[in-house]
Coordinates of C-alpha atoms in Angstrom, one line a residue:
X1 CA -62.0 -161.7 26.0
X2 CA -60.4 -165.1 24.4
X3 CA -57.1 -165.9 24.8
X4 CA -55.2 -166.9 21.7
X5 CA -56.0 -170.2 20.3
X6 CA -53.7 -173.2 20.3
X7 CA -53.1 -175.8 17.9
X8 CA -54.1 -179.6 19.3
X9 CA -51.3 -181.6 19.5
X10 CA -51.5 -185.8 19.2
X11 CA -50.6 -187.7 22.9
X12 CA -46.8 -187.9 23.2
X13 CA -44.4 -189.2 25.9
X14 CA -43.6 -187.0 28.7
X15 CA -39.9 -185.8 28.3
X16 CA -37.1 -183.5 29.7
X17 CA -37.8 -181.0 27.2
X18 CA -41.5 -181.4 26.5
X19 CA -43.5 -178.5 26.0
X20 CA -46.7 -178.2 27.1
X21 CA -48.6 -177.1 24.0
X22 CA -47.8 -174.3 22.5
X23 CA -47.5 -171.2 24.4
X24 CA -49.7 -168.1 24.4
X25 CA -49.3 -164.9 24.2
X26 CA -49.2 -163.2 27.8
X27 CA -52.0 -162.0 29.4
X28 CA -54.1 -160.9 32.5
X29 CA -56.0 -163.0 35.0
X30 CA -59.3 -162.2 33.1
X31 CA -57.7 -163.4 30.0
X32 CA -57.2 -160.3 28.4
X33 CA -54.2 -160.0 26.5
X34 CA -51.5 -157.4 27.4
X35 CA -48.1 -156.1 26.3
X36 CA -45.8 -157.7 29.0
X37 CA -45.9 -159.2 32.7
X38 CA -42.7 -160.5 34.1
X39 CA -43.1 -163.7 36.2
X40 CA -41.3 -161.1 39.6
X41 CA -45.0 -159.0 38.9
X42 CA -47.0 -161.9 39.6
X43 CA -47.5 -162.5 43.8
X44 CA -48.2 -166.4 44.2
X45 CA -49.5 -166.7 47.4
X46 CA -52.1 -164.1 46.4
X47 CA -53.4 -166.4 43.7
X48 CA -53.6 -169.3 46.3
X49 CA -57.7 -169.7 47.7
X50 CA -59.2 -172.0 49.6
X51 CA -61.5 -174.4 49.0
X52 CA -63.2 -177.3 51.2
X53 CA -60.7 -176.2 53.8
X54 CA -57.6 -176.6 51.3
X55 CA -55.4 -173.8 49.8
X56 CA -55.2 -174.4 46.3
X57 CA -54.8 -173.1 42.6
X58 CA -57.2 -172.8 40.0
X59 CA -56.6 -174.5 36.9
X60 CA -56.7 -171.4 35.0
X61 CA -54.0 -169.5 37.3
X62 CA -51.9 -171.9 37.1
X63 CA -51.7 -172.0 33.1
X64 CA -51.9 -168.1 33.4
X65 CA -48.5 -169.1 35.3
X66 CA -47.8 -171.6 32.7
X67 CA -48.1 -169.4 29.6
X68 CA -50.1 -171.9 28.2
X69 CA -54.1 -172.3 27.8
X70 CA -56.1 -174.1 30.7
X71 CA -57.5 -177.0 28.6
X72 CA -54.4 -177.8 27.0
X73 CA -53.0 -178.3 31.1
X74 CA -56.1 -180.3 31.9
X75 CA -55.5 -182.2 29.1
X76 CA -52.1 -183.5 29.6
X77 CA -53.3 -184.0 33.3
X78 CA -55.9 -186.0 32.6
X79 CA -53.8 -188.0 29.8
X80 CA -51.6 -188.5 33.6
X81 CA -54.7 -189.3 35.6
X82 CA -53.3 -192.3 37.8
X83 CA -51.0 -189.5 38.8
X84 CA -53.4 -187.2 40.4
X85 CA -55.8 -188.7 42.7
X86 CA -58.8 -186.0 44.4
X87 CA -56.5 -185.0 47.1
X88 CA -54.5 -184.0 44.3
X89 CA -56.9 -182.2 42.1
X90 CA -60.5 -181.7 41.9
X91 CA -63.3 -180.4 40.4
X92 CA -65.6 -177.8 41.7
X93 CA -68.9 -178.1 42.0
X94 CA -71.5 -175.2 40.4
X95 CA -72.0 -173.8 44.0
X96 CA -68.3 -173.8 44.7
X97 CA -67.9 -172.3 41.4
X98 CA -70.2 -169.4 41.7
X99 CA -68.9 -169.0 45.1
X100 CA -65.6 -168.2 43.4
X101 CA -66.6 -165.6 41.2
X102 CA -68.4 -163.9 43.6
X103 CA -64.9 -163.7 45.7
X104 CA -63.0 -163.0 43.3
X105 CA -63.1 -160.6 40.1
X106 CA -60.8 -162.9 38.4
X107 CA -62.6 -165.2 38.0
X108 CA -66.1 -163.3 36.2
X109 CA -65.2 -165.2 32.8
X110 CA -66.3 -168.3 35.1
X111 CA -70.2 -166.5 35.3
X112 CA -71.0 -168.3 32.1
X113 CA -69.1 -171.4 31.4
X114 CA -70.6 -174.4 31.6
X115 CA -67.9 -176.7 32.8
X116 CA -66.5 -176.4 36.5
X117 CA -62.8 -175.6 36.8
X118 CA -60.5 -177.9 38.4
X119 CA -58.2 -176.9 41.8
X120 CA -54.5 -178.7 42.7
X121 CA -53.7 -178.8 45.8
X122 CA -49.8 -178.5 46.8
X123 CA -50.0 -182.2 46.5
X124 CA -51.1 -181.5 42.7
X125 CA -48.6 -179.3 42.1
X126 CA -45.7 -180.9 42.9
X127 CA -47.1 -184.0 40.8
X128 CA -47.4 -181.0 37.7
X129 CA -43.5 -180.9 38.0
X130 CA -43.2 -184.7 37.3
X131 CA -45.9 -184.8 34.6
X132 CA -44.8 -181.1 32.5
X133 CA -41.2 -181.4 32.4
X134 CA -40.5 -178.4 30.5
X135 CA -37.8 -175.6 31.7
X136 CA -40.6 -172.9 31.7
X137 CA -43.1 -175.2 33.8
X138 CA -40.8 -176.3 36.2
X139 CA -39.3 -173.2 37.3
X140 CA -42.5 -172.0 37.9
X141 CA -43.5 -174.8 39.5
X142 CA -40.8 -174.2 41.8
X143 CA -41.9 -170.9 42.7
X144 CA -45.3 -172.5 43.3
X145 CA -44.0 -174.6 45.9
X146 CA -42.0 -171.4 47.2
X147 CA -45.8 -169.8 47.7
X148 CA -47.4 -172.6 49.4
X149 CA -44.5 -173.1 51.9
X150 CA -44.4 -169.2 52.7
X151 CA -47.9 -169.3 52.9
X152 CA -48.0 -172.2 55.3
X153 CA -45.1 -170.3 57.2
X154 CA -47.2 -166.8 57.4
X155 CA -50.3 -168.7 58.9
X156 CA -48.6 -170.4 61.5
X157 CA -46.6 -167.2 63.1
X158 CA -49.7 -165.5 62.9
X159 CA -52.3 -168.4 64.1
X160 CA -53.0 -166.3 67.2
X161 CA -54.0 -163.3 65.2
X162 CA -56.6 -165.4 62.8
X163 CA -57.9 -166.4 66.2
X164 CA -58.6 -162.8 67.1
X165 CA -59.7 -162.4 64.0
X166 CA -62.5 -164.8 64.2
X167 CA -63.8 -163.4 67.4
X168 CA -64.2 -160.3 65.9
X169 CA -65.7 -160.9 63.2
X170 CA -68.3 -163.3 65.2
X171 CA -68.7 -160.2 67.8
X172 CA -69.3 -157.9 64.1
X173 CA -71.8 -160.3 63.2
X174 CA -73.7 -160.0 67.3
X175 CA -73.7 -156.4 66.6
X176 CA -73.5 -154.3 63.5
X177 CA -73.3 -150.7 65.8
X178 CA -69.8 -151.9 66.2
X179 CA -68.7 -152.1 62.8
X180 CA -66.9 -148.9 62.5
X181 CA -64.6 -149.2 65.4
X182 CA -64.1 -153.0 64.5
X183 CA -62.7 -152.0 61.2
X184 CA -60.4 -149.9 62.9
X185 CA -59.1 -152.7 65.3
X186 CA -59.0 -155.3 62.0
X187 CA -56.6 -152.7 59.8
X188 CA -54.4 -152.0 63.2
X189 CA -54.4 -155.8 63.3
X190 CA -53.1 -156.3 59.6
X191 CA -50.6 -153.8 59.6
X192 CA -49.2 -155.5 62.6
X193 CA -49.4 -159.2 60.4
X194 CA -47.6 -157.3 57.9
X195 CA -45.0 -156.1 60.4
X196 CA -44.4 -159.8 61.5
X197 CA -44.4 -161.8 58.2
X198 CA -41.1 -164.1 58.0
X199 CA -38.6 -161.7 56.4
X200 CA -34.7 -162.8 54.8
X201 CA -32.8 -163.0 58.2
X202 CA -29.1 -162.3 58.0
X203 CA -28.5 -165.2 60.0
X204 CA -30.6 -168.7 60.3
X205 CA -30.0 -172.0 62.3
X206 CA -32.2 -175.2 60.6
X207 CA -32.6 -178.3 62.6
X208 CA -31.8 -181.4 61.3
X209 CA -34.5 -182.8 58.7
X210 CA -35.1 -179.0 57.8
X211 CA -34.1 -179.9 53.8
X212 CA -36.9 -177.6 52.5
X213 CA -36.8 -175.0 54.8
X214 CA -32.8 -174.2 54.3
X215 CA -33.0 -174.8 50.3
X216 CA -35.8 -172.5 50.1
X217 CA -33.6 -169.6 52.5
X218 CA -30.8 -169.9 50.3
X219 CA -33.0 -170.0 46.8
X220 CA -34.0 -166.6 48.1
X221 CA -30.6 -165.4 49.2
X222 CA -29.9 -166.0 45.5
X223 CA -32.6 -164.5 44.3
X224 CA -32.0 -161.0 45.9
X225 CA -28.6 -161.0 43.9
X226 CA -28.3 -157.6 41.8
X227 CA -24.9 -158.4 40.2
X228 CA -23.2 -161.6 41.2
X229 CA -23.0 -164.5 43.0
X230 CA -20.0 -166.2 44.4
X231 CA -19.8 -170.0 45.4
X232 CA -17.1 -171.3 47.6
X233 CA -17.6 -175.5 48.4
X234 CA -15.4 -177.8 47.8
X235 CA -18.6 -180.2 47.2
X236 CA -21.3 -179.3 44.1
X237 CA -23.1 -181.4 41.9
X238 CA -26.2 -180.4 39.2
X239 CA -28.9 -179.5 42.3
X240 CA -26.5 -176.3 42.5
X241 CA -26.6 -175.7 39.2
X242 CA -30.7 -175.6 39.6
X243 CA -30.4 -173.5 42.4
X244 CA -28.3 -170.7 40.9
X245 CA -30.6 -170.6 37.7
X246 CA -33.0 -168.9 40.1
X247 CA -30.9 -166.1 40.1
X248 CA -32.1 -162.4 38.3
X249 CA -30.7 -162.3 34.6
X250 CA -27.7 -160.3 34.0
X251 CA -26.2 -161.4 37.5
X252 CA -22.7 -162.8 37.3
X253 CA -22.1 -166.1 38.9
X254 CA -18.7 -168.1 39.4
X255 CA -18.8 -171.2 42.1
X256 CA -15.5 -172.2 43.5
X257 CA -14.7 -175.9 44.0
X258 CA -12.7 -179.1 43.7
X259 CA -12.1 -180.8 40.4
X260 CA -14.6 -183.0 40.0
X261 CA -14.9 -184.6 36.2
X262 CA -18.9 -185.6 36.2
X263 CA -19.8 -182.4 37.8
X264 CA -17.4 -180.8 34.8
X265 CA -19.3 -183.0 32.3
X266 CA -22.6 -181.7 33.9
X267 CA -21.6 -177.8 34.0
X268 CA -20.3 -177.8 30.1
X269 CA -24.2 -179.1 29.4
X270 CA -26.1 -176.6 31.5
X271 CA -23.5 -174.2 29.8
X272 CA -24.8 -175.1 26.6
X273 CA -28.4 -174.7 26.5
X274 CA -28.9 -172.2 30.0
X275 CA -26.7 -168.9 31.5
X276 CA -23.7 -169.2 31.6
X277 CA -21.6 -170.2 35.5
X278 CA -18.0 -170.1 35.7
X279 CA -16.0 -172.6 37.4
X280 CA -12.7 -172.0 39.3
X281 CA -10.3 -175.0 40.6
X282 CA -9.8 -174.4 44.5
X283 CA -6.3 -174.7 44.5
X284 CA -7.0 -176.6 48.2
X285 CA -9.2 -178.0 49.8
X286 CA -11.3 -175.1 52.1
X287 CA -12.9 -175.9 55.5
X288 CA -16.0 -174.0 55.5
X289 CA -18.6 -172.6 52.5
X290 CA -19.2 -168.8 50.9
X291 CA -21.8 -167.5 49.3
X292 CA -21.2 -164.3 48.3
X293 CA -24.3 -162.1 47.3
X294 CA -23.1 -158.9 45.4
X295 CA -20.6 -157.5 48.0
X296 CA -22.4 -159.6 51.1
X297 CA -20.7 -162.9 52.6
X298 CA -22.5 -165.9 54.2
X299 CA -21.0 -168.3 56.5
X300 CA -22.4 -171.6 54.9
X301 CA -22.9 -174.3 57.9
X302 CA -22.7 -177.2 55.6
X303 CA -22.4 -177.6 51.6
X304 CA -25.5 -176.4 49.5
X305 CA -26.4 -179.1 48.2
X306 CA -26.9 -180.6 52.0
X307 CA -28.2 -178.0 53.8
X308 CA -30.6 -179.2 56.1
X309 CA -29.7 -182.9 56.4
X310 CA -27.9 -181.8 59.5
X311 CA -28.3 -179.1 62.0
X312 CA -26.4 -176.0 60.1
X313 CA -26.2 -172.3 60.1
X314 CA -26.3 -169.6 57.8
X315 CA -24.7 -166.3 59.2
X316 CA -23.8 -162.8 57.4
X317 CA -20.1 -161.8 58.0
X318 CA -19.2 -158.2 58.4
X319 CA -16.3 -159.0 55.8
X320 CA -15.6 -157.9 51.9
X321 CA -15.9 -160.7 49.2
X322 CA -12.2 -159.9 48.3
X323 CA -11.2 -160.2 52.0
X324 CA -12.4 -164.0 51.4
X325 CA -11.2 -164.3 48.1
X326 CA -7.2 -163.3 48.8
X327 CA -7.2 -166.5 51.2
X328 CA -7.9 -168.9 48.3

């Protein structure tokens, strides 16, 4: 079925709050509309497919992402196309096409179209987060990223098994009388994958240079939140004001820090336009870093805003919130 229609809209500048088009009213991945699907229903990673040896996303998911319709995203791409070179994004060829739909039941509006749909790589989508600046697009760009890293992350602890995988399936292919005890071995294999995928640890050590990989822990730490979050640093500045809009609606959050008048000036406008956070003057300077998620404390190893630039630790205390909270 067609998606809702938008109106064309003339070339403009790319700004902070630029929309992409005008958004459309939600709907499945075959484009048929539907009553309501929060961004938490939608797994990521299980959108992500490879092509020519790349894991990528189909123009189309990503504007299902988006909220917006696929030509209107091609067309601000292309009206950016120094910005994305092929390694960035490119277009599929009929056979890799066809190939597609025949993978994936998704994609069966693709059966007659006569123009090829495009792929961004991780490359690509990062550059989408410089090139459609609105709220909307670059939160989910965000969780985008999120997918790509986790995905990259669930390969590599399990290269070992995709080895044994292989062999299998090459020893399935040798002879067919073995199929039914294969499967067996393949599902026993799974359920052991799902067994080891990376999982929130309470505690986690990041080497030095690990920026990503510690921003992404503690985007999830705030994430899981069900009622509040509590910040204790006597250092924060806007990236922390990004990080705790990733937080579940309704969920409290307060951060605790030094006086610090741009950060003020930088709070009172995210106040403005976003949810609200509090702010509370540390009445002294503190030694180490809280982050309190509902009625669990973390041990920060370094200041959110630099985790990762140095070796740090994130550990779970077997202490109340309040405990912490008397001391300031």
């Amino acid at each position: 079925m067609a998606i809702n229609k938008m109106k064309k809209k003339e070339a403009e500048p790319v700004t902070n709050c630029d929309q992409l088009g005008k958004p459309v009213a939600k709907y499945d991945l075959l484009d048929n509309p539907i009553e309501k699907v929060s961004d938490e229903e939608i797994d990521i990673a299980k959108l992500i497919v490879v092509v020519r040896g790349q894991q990528v996303l189909i123009d189309r998911d990503i504007a299902m992402l988006y909220k917006v319709e696929t030509k209107h995203l091609n067309e601000r791409v292309k009206r950016n196309d120094a910005r994305f070179p092929e390694r960035f994004r490119f277009q599929l060829s009929k056979l890799e096409m066809k190939e597609l739909v025949a993978k994936y039941d998704r994609f069966n509006s693709l059966k007659h179209s006569t123009s090829c749909p495009y792929a961004f790589t991780e490359q690509g989508i990062s550059m989408l987060s410089a090139v459609v600046t609105s709220q909307k697009a670059v939160d989910t760009s965000i969780r985008i990223m999120d997918a790509f890293v986790g995905m990259r992350r669930y390969i590599s602890a399990n290269a070992h098994i995709f080895q044994r995988l292989d062999r299998v399936e090459r020893q399935q292919i040798e002879n067919k009388l073995w199929m039914e005890q294969t499967d067996d071995k393949i599902n026993a294999i799974l359920s052991k994958m799902d067994e080891q995928s990376p999982k929130l640890l309470p505690e986690q050590i990041f080497a030095t240079g690990c920026v990503w990989d510690a921003w992404t822990y503690v985007s999830d730490l705030v994430r899981s939140a069900k009622q509040r979050i509590v910040l204790i640093d006597n250092f924060v500045d806007d990236r922390v004001l990004s990080l705790l809009d990733k937080r579940a609606d309704g969920v409290e959050t307060t951060i605790h820090s030094r006086y610090y008048e741009p950060f003020l000036v930088d709070l009172k406008k995210h106040n403005a336009q976003y949810r609200e956070i509090k702010f509370i003057q540390l009445p002294q300077r503190n030694h180490d870093r809280f982050l309190f998620i509902d009625d669990d404390v973390y041990l920060l190893g370094a200041s959110v805003k630099d985790m990762g630039a140095g070796m740090c630790a994130v550990t779970k205390m077997e202490v109340s919130p309040e405990t912490i909270l008397k001391y300031l």
